[in-house]
CSV table of C-alpha atoms and ligand atoms in Angstrom, one decimal:
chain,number,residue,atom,x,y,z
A,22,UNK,CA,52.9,121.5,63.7
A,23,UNK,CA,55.8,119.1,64.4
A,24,UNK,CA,56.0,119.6,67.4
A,25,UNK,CA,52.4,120.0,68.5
A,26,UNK,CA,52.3,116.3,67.4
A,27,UNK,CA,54.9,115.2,69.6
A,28,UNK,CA,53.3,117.1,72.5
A,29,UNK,CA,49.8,115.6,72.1
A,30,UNK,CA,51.6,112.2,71.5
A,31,UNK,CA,49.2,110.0,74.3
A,32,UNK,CA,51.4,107.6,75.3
A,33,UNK,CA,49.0,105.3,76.8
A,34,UNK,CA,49.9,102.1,75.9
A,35,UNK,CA,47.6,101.0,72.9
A,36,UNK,CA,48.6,104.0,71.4
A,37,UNK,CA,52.5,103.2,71.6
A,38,UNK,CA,51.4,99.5,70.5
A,39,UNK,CA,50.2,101.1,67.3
A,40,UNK,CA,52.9,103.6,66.5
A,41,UNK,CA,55.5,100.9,66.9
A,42,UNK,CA,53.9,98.6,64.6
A,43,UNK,CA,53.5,101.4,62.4
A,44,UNK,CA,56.9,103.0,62.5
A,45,UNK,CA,59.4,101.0,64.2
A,46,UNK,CA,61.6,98.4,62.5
A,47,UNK,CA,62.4,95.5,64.1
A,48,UNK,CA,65.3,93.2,63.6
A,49,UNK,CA,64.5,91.0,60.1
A,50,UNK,CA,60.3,92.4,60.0
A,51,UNK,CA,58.2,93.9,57.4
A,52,UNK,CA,56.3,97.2,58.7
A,53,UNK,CA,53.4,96.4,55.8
A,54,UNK,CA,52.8,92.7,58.0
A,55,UNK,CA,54.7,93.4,61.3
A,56,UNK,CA,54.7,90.9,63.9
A,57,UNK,CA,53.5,91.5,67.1
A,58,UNK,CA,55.9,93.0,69.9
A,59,UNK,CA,56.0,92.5,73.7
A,60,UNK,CA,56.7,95.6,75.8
A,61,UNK,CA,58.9,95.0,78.6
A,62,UNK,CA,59.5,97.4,81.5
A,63,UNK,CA,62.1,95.9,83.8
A,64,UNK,CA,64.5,93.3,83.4
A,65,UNK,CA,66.0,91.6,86.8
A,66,UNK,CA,68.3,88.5,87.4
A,67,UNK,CA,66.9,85.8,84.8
A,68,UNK,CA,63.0,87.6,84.5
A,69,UNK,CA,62.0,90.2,81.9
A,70,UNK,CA,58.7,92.1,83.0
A,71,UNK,CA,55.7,92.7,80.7
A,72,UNK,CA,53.9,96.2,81.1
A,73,UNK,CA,51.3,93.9,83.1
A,74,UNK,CA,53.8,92.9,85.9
A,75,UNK,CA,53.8,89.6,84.3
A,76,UNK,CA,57.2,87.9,84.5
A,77,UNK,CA,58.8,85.9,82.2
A,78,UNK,CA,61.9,83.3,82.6
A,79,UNK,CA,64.3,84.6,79.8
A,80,UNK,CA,66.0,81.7,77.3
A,81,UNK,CA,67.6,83.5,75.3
A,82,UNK,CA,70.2,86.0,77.3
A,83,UNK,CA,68.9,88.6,75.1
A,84,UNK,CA,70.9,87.2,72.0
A,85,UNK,CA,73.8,85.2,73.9
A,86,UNK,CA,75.0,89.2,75.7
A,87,UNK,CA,73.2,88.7,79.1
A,88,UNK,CA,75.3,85.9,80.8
A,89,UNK,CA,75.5,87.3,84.0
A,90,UNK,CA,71.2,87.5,83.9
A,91,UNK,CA,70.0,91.6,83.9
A,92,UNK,CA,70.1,94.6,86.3
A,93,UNK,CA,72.9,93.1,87.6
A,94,UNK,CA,74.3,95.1,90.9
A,95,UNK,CA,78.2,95.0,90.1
A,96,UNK,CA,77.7,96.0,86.5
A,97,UNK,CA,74.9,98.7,87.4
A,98,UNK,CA,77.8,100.4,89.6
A,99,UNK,CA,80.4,99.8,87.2
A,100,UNK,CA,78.0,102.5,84.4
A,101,UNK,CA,77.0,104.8,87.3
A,102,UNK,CA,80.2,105.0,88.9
A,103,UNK,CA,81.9,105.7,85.0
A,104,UNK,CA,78.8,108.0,84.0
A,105,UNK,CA,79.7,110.6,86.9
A,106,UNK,CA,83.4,110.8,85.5
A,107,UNK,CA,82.9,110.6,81.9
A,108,UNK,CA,80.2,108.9,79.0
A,109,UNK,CA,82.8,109.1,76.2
A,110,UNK,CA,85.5,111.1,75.0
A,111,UNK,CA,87.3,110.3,71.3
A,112,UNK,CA,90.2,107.7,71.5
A,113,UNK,CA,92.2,109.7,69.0
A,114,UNK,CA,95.3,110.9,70.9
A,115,UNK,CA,93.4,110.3,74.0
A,116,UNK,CA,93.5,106.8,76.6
A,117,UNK,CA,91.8,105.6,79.7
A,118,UNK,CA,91.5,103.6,82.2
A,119,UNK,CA,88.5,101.4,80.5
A,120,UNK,CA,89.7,100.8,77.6
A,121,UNK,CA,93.2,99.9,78.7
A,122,UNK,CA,92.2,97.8,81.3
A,123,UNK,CA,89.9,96.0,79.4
A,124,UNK,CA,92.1,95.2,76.7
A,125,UNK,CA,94.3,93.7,79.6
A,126,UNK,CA,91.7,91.6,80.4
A,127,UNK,CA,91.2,90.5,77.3
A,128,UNK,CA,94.9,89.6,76.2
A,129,UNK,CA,95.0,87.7,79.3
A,130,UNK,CA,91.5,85.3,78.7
A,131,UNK,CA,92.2,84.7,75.3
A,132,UNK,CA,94.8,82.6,73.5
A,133,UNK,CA,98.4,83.6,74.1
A,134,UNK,CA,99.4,84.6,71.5
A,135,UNK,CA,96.5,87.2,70.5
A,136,UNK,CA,97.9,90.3,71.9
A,137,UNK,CA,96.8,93.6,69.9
A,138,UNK,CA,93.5,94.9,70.4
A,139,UNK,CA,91.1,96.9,68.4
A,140,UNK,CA,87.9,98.2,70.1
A,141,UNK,CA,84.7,98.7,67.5
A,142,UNK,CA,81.3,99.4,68.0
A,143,UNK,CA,79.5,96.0,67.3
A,144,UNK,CA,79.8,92.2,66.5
A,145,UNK,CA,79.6,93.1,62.7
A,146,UNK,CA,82.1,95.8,62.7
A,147,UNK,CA,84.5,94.0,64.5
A,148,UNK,CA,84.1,91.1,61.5
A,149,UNK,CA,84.4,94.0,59.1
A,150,UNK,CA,87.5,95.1,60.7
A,151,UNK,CA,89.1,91.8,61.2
A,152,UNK,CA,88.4,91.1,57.3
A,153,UNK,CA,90.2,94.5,56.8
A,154,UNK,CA,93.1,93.6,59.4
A,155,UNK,CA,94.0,90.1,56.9
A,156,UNK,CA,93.3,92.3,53.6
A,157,UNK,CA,95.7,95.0,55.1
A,158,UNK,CA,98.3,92.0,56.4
A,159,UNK,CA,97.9,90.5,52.4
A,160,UNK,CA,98.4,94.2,50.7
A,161,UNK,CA,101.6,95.0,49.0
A,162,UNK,CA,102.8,91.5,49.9
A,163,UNK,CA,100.4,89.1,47.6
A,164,UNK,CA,98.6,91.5,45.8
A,165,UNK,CA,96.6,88.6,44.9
A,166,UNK,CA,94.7,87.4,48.4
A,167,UNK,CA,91.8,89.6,48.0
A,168,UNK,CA,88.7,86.8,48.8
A,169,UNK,CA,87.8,84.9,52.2
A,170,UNK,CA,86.8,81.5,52.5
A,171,UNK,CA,83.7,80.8,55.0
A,172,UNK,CA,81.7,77.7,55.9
A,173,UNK,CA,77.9,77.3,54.9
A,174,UNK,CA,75.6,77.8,57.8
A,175,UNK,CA,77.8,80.3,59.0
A,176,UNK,CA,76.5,83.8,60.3
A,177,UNK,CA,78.9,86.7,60.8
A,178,UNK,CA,76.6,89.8,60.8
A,179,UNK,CA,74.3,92.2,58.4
A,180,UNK,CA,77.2,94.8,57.5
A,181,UNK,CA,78.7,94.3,53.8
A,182,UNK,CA,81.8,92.6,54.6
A,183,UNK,CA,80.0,90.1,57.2
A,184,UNK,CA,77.2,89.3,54.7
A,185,UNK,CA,79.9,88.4,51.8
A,186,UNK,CA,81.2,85.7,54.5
A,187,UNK,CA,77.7,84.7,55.9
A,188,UNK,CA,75.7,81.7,54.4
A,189,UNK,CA,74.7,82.9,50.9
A,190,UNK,CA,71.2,81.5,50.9
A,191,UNK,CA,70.7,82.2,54.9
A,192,UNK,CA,71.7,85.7,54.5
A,193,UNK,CA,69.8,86.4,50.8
A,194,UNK,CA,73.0,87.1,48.9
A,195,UNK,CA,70.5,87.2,45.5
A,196,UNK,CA,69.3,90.5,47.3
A,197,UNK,CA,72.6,92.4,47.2
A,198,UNK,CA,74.0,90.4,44.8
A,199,UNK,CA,76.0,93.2,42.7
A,200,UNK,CA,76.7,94.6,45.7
A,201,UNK,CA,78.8,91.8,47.6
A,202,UNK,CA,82.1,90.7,47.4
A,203,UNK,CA,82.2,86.8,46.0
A,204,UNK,CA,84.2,84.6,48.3
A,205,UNK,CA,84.6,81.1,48.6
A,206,UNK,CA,82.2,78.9,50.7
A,207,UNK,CA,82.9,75.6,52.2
A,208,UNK,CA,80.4,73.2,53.6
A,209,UNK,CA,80.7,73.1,57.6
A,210,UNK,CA,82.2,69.5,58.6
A,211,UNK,CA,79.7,67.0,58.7
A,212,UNK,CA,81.5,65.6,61.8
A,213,UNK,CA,79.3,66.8,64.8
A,214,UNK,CA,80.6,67.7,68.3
A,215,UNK,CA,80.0,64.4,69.7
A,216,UNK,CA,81.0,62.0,67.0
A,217,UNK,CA,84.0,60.0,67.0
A,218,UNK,CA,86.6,62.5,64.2
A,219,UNK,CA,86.0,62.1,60.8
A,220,UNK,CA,89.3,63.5,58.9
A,221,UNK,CA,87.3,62.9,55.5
A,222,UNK,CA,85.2,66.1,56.6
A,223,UNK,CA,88.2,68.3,56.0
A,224,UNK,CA,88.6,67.5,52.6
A,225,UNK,CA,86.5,70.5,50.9
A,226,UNK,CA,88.6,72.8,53.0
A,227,UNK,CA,91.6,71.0,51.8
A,228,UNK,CA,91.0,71.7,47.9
A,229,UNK,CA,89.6,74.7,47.9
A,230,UNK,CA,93.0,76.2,50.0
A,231,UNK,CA,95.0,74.2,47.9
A,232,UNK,CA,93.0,75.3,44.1
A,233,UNK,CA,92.5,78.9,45.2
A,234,UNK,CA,95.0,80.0,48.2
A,235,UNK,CA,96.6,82.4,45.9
A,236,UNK,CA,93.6,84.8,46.2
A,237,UNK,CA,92.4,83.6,49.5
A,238,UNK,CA,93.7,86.1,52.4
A,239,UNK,CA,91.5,84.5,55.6
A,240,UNK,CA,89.7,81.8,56.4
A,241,UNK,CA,86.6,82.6,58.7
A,242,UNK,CA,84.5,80.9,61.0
A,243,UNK,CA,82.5,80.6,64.4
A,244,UNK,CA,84.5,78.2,66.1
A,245,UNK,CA,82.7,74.9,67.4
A,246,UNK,CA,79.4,76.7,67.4
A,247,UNK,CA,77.2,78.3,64.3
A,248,UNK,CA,75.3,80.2,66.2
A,249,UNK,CA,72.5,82.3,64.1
A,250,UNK,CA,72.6,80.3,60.8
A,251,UNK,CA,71.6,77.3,62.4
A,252,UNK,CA,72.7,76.3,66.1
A,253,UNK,CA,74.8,73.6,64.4
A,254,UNK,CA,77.6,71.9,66.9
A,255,UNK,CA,80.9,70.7,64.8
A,256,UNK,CA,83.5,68.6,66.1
A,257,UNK,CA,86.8,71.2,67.1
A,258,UNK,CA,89.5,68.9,65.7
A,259,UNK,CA,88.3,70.5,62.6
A,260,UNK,CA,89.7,73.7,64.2
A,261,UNK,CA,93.4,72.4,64.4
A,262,UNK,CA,92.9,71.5,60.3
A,263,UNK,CA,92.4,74.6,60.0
A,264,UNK,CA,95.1,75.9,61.9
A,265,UNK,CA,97.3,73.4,60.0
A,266,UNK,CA,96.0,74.3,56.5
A,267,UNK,CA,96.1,78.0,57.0
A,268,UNK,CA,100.1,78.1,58.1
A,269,UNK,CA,100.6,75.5,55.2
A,270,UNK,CA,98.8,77.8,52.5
A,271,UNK,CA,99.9,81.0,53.6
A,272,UNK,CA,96.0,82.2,55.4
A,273,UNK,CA,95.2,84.1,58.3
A,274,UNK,CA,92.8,81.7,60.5
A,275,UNK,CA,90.3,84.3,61.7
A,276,UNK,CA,88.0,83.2,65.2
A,277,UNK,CA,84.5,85.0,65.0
A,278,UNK,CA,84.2,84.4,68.5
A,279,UNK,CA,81.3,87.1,68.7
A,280,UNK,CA,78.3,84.3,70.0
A,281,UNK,CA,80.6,81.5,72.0
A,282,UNK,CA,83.1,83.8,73.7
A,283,UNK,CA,82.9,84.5,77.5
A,284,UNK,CA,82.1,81.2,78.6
A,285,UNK,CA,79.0,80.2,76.3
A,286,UNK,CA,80.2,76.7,75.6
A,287,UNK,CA,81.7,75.7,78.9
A,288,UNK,CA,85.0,76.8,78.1
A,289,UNK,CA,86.1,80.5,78.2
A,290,UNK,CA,86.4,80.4,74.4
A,291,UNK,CA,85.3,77.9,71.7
A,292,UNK,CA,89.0,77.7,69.9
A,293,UNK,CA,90.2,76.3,73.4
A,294,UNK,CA,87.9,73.6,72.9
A,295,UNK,CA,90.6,72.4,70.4
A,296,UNK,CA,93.7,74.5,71.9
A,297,UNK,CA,94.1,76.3,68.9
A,298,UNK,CA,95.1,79.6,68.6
A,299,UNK,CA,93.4,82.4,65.5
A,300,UNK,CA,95.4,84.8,64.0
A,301,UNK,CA,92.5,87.3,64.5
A,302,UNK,CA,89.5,86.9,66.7
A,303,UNK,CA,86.6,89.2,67.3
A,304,UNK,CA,84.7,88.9,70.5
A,305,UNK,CA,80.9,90.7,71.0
A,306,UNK,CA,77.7,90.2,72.2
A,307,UNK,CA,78.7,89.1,76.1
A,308,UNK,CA,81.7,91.2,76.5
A,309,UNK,CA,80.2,94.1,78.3
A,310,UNK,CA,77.1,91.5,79.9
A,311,UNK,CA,74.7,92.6,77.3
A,312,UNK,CA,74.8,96.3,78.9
A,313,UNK,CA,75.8,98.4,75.8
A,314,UNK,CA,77.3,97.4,72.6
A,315,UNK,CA,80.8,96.9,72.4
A,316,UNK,CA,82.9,94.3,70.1
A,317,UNK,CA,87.1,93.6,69.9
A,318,UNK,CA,89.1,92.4,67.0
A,319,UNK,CA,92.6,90.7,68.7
A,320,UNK,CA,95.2,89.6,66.3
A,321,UNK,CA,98.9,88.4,67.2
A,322,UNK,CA,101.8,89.5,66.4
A,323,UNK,CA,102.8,88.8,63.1
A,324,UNK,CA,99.4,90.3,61.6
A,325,UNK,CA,99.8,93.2,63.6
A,326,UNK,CA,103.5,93.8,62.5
A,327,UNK,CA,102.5,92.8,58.5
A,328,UNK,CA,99.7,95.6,59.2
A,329,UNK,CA,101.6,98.3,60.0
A,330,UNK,CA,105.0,97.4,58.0
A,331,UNK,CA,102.4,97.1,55.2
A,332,UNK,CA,101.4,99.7,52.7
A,333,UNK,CA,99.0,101.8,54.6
A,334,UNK,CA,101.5,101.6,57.5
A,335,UNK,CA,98.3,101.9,59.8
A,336,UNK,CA,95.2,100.0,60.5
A,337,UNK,CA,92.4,102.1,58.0
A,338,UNK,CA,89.5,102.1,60.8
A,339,UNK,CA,88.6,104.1,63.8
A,340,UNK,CA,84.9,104.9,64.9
A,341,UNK,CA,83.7,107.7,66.3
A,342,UNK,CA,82.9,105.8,69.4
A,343,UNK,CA,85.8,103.6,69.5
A,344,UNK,CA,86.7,102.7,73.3
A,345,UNK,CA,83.7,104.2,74.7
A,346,UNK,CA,84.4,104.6,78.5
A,347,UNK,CA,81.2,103.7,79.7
A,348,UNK,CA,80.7,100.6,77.5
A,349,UNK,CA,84.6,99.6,78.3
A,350,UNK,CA,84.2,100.3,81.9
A,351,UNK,CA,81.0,97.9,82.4
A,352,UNK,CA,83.0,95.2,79.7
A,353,UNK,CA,86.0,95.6,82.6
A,354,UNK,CA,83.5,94.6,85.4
A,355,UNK,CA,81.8,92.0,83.4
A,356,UNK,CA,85.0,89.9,83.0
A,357,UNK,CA,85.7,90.3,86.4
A,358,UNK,CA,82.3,89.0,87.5
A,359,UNK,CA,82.7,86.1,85.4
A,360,UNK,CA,86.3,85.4,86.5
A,361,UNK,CA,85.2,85.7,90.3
A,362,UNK,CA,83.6,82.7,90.4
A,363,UNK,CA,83.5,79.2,89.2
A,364,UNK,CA,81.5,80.0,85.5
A,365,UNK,CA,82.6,76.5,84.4
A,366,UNK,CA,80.7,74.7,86.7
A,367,UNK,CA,78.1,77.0,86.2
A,368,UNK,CA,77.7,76.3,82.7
A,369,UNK,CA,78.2,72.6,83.3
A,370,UNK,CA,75.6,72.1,86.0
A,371,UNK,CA,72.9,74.7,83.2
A,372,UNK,CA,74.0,71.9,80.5
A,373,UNK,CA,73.4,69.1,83.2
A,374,UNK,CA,70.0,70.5,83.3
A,375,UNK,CA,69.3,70.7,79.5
A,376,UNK,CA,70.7,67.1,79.0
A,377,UNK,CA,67.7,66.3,81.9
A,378,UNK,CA,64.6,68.4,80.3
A,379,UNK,CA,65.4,69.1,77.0
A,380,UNK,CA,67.5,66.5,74.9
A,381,UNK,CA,64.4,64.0,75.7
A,382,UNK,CA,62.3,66.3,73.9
A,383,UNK,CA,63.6,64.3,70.8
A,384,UNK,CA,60.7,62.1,71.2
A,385,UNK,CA,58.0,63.8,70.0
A,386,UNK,CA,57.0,63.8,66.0
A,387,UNK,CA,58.0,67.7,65.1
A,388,UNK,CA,61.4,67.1,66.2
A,389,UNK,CA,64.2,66.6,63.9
A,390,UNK,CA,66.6,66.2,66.9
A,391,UNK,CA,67.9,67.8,70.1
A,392,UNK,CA,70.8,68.8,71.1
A,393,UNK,CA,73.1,70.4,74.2
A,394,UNK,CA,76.2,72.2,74.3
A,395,UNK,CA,77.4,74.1,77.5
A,396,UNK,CA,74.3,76.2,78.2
A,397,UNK,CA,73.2,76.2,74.5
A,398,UNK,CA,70.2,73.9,74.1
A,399,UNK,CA,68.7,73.6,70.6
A,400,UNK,CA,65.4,72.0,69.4
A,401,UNK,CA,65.6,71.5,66.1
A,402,UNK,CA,62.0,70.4,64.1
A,403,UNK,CA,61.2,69.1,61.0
A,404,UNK,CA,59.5,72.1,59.4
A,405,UNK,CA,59.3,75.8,60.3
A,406,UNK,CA,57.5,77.3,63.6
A,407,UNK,CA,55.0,79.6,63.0
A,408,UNK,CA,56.6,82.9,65.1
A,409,UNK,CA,53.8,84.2,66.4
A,410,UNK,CA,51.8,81.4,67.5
A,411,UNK,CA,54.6,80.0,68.9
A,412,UNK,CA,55.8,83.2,70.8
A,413,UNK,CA,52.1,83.2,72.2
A,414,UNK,CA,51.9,80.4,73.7
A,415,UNK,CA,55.8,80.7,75.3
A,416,UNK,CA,54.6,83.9,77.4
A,417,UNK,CA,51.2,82.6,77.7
A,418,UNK,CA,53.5,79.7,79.5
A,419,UNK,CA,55.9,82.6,81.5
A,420,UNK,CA,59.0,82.1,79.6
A,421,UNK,CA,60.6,84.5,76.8
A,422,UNK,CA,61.5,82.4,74.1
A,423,UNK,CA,62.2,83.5,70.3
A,424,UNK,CA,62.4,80.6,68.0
A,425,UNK,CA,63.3,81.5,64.0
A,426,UNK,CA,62.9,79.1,61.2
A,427,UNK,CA,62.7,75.4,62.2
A,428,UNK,CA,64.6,75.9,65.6
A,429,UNK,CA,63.9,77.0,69.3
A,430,UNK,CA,66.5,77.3,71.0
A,431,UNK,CA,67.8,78.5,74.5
A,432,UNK,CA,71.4,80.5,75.4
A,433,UNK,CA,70.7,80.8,78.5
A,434,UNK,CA,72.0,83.2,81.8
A,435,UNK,CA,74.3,81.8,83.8
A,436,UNK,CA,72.9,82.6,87.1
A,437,UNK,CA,69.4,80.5,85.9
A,438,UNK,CA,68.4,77.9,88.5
A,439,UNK,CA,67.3,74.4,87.6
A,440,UNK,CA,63.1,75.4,88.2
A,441,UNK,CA,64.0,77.9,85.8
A,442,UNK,CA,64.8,75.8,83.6
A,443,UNK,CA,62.8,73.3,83.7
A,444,UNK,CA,59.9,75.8,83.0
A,445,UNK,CA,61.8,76.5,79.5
A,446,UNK,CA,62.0,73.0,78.6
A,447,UNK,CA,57.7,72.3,79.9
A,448,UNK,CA,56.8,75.4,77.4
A,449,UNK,CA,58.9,74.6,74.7
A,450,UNK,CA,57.3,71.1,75.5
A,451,UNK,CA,54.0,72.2,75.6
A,452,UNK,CA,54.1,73.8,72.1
A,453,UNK,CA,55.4,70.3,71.1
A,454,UNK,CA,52.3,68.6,72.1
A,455,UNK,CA,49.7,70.8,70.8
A,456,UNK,CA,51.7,70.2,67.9
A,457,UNK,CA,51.5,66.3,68.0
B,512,LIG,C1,75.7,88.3,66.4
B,512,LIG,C2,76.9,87.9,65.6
B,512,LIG,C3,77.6,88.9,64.8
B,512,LIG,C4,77.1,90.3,64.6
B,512,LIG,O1,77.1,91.0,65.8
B,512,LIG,P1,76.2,92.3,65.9
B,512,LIG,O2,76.5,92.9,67.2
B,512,LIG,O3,74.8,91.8,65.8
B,512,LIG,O4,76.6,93.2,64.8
B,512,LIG,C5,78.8,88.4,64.2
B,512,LIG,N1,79.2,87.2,64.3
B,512,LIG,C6,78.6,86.3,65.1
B,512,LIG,C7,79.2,84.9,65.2
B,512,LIG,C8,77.4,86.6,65.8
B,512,LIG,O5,76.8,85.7,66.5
């Protein structure tokens, strides 16, 4: 019977429309009042193709992972060239090429001092490990430093650990509430990346460390940019505070890199906006060019050594597909591409462009403000978008768009060309009229 069902499975296209609404979840969506889905065939350069041969501009790099755009040449040989040798093989007792190399590459782009590497599976592990990696530094030593302190508005993922550190109403702590870990939450500096510094917005920070420091074992935050929990742009000398604070109260300073690594801001990594350096840093989402999922947890030296002189002796974690050699060989290629040519003027010419067709957005009545950052541009409204409608009308207009809550926002490819995204801005303006 099973299988008969499966064999007389039509997949015409209605029909798959239908099933997927009926079984399929999709990311943060109710199967009793699913919203509606797109099917997409073929993705190429900075276009995603409906099942109709319609093509859409793409805004949102697939979730900040597709810098270098989609079926990308050098990255397609990179996984067929790897896939003919091997698709994985456990990294138990075993090393390669990819993984190696790649960790190379990575100890060479990030801050200097960030030299071990741990290879996970996805943004959220990584932030679970690196939460492990400052519990494991903290255990034995100061028995006591067993809680984190995040900022509000942050987002670090939907795994246990990541929630406990995520924004507590943006992530619905109420719904796991016996379930997750209660750590300290800061707010997120009021000074904004383009205001003149404001030390009074460190101040929170400063208590709390100095009231609770005994328990607290990390501090951790996106640098620069909260990506998910509300495309909010903070000024980086709140960084070195940080720094400062955490040597001062005996914390490990822990990057979550994971949205504005690899070049998302206009400079290779948000932390060297202020020049600092993290004790831990996890890195996702671009690393392997949005081809497969992949994530890294770096630390330095003295975490590293505290791990393994500690009382476990070895860092507790190690998945099943940890180091894959197909996603580490197509990360490798996807640093190189970036590095082989000028990404920084990329990004700066892409934010050029949003400063020209979407900051002036700001003018019309929904908008609460607009704002740039490298090739981040945020609208940010008043009150809420209604999803649907809103997605509607963005492929009715030829761009792919996904706006949540009260923003729409584009993270865009770094190959996008200015008609490209001028289109973006003349949809999202378009909804922005109908609106007024
Ligand atoms: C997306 C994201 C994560 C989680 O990554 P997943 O791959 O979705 O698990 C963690 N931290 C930040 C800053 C992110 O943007």
């Amino acid at each position: 019977m099973y299988f008969m069902n499966i064999q007389t499975f039509d997949y015409n296209n209605s029909d798959q429309e239908k099933f997927d609404l009926e079984h399929v979840w999709h990311p943060y969506t109710s199967l009793t009042n699913p919203l509606p889905t797109y099917e997409i065939v073929r993705a190429e350069g900075c276009c995603l193709e409906l099942a109709d041969g319609t093509r859409l501009v793409d805004g949102m790099s697939s979730w900040w992972a597709c810098i270098h755009g989609y079926n990308v040449a050098k990255l397609n040989e990179a996984v067929s060239q790897q896939i003919e040798k091997m698709s994985h093989v456990m990294f138990g007792g075993i090393r390669h090429e990819n993984a190696t190399g790649l960790a190379k590459r990575l100890i060479d782009i990030t801050p200097e001092s960030l030299q071990y590497v741990f290879f996970a599976d996805s943004g959220s592990v990584a932030v679970e490990v690196s939460l492990k990696m400052a519990l494991q530094y903290f255990s034995g030593r100061i028995s006591t430093k067993k809680r984190f302190l995040a900022l509000r508005g942050g987002y670090h993922g939907d795994t246990f650990g990541a929630m406990s550190v995520t924004d507590p109403v943006g992530s619905m702590h109420s719904i796991y509430s016996d379930f997750l870990t209660q750590n300290y939450f800061i707010s997120r500096p009021s000074c904004r990346f383009y205001d003149p510094w404001d030390p009074a917005c460190c101040d929170e920070l400063y208590s709390v460390l100095k009231e609770h420091h005994e328990e607290i074992a990390g501090v951790i935050l996106e640098p620069v940019v909260q990506g998910a929990g509300g495309m909010y742009f903070y000024h980086p000398e709140f960084l070195r505070r940080v720094r400062a604070y955490c040597d001062y109260f005996n914390v490990l300073f822990i990057a979550d890199e994971i949205a504005t690594g690899f070049g998302r801001t206009g400079k290779m990594f948000a932390c060297n906006w202020a020049g600092v350096e993290p004790d831990i840093m996890t890195v996702g989402k671009a690393l392997t060019g949005g081809y497969m999922t992949l994530s890294a947890v770096l630390c330095n030296r003295k975490v590293m050594e505290g791990i393994c002189t500690g009382k476990a002796g070895v860092l507790m974690h190690g998945p099943t597909f940890m180091g894959n050699p197909l996603a580490t060989r197509v990360a490798c290629a996807s640093v190189d591409l970036l590095l082989s040519f000028d990404w920084k003027s990329s990004v700066r010419t892409i934010e050029s462009w949003l400063k020209k067709y979407l900051l002036p957005l700001s003018t019309y009545n929904w908008v609460k403000e607009t704002r740039v950052l490298g090739s981040i541009g945020v609208v940010e409204l008043k009150t809420p978008v209604d999803m649907a409608a809103l997605q509607k009308s963005f492929v009715k207009s030829g761009v792919w768009i996904r706006p949540f809550g009260r923003l729409i926002y584009l993270m865009l490819p770094y190959i996008i060309n200015e008609e490209q995204v001028r289109l973006l801005c003349t949809a999202i303006e378009k909804v922005l009229i109908e609106k007024d």
